[in-house]
mmCIF file of C-alpha atoms in Angstrom:
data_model
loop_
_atom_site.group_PDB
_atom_site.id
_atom_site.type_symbol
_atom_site.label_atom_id
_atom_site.label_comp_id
_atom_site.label_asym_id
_atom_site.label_seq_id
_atom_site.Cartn_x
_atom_site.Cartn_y
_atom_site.Cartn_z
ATOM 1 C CA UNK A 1 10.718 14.212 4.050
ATOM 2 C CA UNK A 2 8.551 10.952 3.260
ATOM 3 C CA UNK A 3 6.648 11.318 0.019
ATOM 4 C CA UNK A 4 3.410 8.894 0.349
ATOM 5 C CA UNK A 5 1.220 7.749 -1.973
ATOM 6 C CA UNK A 6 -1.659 5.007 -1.366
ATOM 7 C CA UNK A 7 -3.031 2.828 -3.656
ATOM 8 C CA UNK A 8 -6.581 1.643 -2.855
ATOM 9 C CA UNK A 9 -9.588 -0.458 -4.327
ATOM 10 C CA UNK A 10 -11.592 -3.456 -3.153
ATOM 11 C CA UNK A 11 -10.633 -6.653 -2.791
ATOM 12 C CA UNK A 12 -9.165 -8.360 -5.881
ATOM 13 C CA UNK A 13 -8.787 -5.202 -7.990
ATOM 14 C CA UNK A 14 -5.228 -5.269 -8.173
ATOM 15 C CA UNK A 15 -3.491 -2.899 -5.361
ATOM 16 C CA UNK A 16 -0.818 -5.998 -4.694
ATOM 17 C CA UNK A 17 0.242 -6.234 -8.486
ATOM 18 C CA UNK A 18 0.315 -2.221 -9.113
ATOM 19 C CA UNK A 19 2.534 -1.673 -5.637
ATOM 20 C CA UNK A 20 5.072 -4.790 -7.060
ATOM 21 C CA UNK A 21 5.271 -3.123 -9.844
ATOM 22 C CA UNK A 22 6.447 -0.011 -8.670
ATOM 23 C CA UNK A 23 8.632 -1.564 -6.253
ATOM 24 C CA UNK A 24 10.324 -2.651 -9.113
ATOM 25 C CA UNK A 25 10.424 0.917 -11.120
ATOM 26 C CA UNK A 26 11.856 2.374 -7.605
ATOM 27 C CA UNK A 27 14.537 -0.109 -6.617
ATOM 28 C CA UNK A 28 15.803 0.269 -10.522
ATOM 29 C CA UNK A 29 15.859 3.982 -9.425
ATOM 30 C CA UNK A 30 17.391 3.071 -6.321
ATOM 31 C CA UNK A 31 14.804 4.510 -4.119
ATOM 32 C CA UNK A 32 14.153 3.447 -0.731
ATOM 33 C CA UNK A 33 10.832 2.553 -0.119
ATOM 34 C CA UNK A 34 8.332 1.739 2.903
ATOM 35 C CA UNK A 35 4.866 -0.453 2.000
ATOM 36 C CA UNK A 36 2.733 -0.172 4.631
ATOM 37 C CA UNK A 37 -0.738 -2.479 4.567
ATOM 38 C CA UNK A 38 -4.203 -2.412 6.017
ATOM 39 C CA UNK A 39 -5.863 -5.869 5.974
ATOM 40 C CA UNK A 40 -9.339 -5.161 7.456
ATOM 41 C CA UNK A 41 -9.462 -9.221 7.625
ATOM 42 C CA UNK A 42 -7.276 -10.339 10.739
ATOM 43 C CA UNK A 43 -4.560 -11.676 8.559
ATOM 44 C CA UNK A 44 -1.573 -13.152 10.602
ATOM 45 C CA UNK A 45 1.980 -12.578 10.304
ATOM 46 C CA UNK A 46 3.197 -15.377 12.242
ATOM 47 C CA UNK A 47 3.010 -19.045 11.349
ATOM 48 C CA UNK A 48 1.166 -21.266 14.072
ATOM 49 C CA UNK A 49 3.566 -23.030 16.502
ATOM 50 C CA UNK A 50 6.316 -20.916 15.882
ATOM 51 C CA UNK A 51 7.643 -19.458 19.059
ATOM 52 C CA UNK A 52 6.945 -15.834 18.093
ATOM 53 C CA UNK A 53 3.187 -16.939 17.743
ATOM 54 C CA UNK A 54 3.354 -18.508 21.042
ATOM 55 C CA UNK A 55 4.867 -15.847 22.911
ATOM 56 C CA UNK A 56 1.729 -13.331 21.673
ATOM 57 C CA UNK A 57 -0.874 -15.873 22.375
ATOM 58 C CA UNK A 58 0.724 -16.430 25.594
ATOM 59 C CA UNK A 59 -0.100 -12.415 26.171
ATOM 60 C CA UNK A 60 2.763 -10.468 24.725
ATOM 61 C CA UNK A 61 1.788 -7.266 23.576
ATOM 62 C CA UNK A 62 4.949 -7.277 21.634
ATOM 63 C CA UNK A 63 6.768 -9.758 19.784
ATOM 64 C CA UNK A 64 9.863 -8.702 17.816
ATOM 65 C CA UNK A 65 12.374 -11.671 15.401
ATOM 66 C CA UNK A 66 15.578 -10.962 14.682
ATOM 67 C CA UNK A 67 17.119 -12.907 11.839
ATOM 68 C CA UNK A 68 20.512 -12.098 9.989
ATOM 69 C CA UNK A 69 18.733 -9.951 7.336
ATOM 70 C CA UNK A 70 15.244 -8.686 9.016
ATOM 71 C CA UNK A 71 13.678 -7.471 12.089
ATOM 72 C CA UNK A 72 9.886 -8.571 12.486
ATOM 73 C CA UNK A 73 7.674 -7.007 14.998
ATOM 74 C CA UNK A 74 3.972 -8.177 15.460
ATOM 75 C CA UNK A 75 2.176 -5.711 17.866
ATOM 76 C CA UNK A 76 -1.420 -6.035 19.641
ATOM 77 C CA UNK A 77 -3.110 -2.674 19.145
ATOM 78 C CA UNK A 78 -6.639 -1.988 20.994
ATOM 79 C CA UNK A 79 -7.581 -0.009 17.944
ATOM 80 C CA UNK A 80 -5.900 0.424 14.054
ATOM 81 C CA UNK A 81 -3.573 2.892 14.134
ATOM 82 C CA UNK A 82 -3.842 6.089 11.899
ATOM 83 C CA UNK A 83 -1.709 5.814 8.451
ATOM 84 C CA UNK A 84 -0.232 9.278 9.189
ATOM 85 C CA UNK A 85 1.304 7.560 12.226
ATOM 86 C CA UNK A 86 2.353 4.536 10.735
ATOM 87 C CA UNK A 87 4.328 6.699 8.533
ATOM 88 C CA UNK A 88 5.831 9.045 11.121
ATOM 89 C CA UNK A 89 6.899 5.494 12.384
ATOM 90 C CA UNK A 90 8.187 3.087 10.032
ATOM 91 C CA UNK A 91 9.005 5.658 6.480
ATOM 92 C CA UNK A 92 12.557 7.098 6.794
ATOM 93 C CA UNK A 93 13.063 10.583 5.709
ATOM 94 C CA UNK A 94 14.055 10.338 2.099
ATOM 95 C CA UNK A 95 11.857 7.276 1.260
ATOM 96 C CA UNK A 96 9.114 6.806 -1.137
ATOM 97 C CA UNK A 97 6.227 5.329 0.675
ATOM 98 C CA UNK A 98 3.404 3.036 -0.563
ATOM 99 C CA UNK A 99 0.236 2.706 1.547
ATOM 100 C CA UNK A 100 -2.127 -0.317 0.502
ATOM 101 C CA UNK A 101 -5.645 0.657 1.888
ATOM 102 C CA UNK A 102 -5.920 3.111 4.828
ATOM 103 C CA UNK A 103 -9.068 4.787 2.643
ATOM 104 C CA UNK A 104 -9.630 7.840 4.737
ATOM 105 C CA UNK A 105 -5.485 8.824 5.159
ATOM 106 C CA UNK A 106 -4.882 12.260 4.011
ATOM 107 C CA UNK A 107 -2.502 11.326 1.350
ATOM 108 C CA UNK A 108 -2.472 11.303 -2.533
ATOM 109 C CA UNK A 109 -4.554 8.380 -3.428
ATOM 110 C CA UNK A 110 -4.469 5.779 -6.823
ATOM 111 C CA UNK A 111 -7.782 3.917 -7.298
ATOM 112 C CA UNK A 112 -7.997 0.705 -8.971
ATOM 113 C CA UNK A 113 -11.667 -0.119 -10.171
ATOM 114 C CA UNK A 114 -12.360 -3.739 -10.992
ATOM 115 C CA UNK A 115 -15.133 -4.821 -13.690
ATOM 116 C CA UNK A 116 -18.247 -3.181 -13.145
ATOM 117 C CA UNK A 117 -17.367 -0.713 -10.891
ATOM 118 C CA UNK A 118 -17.042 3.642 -11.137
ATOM 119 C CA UNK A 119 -15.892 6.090 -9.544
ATOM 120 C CA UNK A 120 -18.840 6.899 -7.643
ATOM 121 C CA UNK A 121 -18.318 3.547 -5.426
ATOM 122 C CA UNK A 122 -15.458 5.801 -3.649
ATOM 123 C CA UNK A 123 -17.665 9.541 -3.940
ATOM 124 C CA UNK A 124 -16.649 9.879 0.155
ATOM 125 C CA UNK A 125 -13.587 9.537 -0.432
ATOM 126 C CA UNK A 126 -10.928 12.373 -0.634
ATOM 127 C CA UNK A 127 -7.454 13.302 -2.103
ATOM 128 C CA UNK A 128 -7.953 11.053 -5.327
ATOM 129 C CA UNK A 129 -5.363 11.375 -7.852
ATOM 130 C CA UNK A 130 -6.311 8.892 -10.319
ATOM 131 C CA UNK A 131 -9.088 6.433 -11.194
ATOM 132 C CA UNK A 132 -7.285 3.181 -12.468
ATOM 133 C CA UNK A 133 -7.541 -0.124 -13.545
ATOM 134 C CA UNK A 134 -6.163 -3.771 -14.819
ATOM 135 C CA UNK A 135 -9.614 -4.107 -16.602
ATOM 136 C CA UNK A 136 -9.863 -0.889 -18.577
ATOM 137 C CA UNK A 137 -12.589 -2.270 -21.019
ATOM 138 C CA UNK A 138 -14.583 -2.854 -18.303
ATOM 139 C CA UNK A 139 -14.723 0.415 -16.331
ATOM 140 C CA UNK A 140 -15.983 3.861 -17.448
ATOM 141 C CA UNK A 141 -13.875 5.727 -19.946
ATOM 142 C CA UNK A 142 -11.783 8.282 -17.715
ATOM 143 C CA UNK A 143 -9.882 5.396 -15.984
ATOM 144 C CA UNK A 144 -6.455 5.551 -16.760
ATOM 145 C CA UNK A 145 -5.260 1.881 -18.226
ATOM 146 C CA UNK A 146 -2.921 0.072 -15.769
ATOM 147 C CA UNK A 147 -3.220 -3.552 -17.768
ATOM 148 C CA UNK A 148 0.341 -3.939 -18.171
ATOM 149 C CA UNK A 149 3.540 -3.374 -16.038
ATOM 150 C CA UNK A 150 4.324 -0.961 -18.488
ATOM 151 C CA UNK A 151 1.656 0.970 -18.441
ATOM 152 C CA UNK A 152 1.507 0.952 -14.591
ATOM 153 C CA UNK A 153 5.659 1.984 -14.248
ATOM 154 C CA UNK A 154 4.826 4.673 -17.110
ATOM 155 C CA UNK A 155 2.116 6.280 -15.176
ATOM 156 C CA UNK A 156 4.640 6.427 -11.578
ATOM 157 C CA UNK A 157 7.762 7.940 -13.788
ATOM 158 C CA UNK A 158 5.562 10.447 -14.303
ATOM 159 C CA UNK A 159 3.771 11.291 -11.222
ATOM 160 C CA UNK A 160 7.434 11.289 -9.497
ATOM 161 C CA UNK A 161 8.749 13.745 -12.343
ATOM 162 C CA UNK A 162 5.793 15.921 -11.260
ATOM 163 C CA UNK A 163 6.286 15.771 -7.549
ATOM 164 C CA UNK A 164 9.911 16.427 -8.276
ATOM 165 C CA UNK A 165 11.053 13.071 -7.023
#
């Protein structure tokens, strides 16, 4: 079994520096995680001129690198996939894994608020599990503090306690 949990929030707000962090906290534990990400802004894995990006903008549908300690694959897709496949696909059974984005996936969600914002920017969305942030003063009152590493690695000890991880 694959036990996911996604962090979300707009841009800036954090996700990248809360999922680090409990990379960290789960590789101390030994764990075996998966990160998947949703960039909704065309973000590129390849570098230009390297073969691999050639190959794709020559009209490869599929591009896969093979070095000594990784296997890259950078895949053309008509349409995003659904998170709930990307998980069937890449998470292992056994694994912990960490979605960044993928707002409408039906899996337990973390939401990081930056300044200004409340909870009602994400109303729509469902399976919440915790309002969050790395700017507690600046967010309504109910949002659990994630300003330090501490604080963040605190909070996942005990949401994998509770899920029995």
């Amino acid at each position: 079994m694959v036990t996911p949990l996604q962090i979300i929030g707009h841009k800036n707000s954090g996700k990248t520096t809360v999922i680090e962090d409990f990379l960290t906290l789960l590789k101390q534990r030994q764990q075996s995680v998966c990160v998947l990400k949703h960039d909704p802004h065309q973000a590129q894995m390849d570098q230009p001129g390297t073969d691999t990006d050639k190959f794709t903008t020559a009209g490869a549908q599929t591009a896969v690198l093979v070095t000594n300690q990784a296997v890259m694959s950078h895949q053309k897709a008509p349409q995003v996939p659904q998170a709930k496949t990307l998980v069937q696909t890449y998470a292992k059974p056994g694994q912990f894994c960490l979605l960044e984005g993928f707002k409408t996936a039906p899996y337990p969600k973390v939401v990081l608020l930056r300044p200004g914002e409340t909870a009602a920017v994400f109303a729509g969305i469902k399976q919440i599990i915790a309002f969050t942030s790395l700017y507690p003063q600046a967010v309504p009152q109910n949002c659990i503090d994630f300003s330090t590493t501490s604080e963040r690695q605190v909070w996942l000890q005990r949401y994998l306690k509770k899920e029995g991880f």
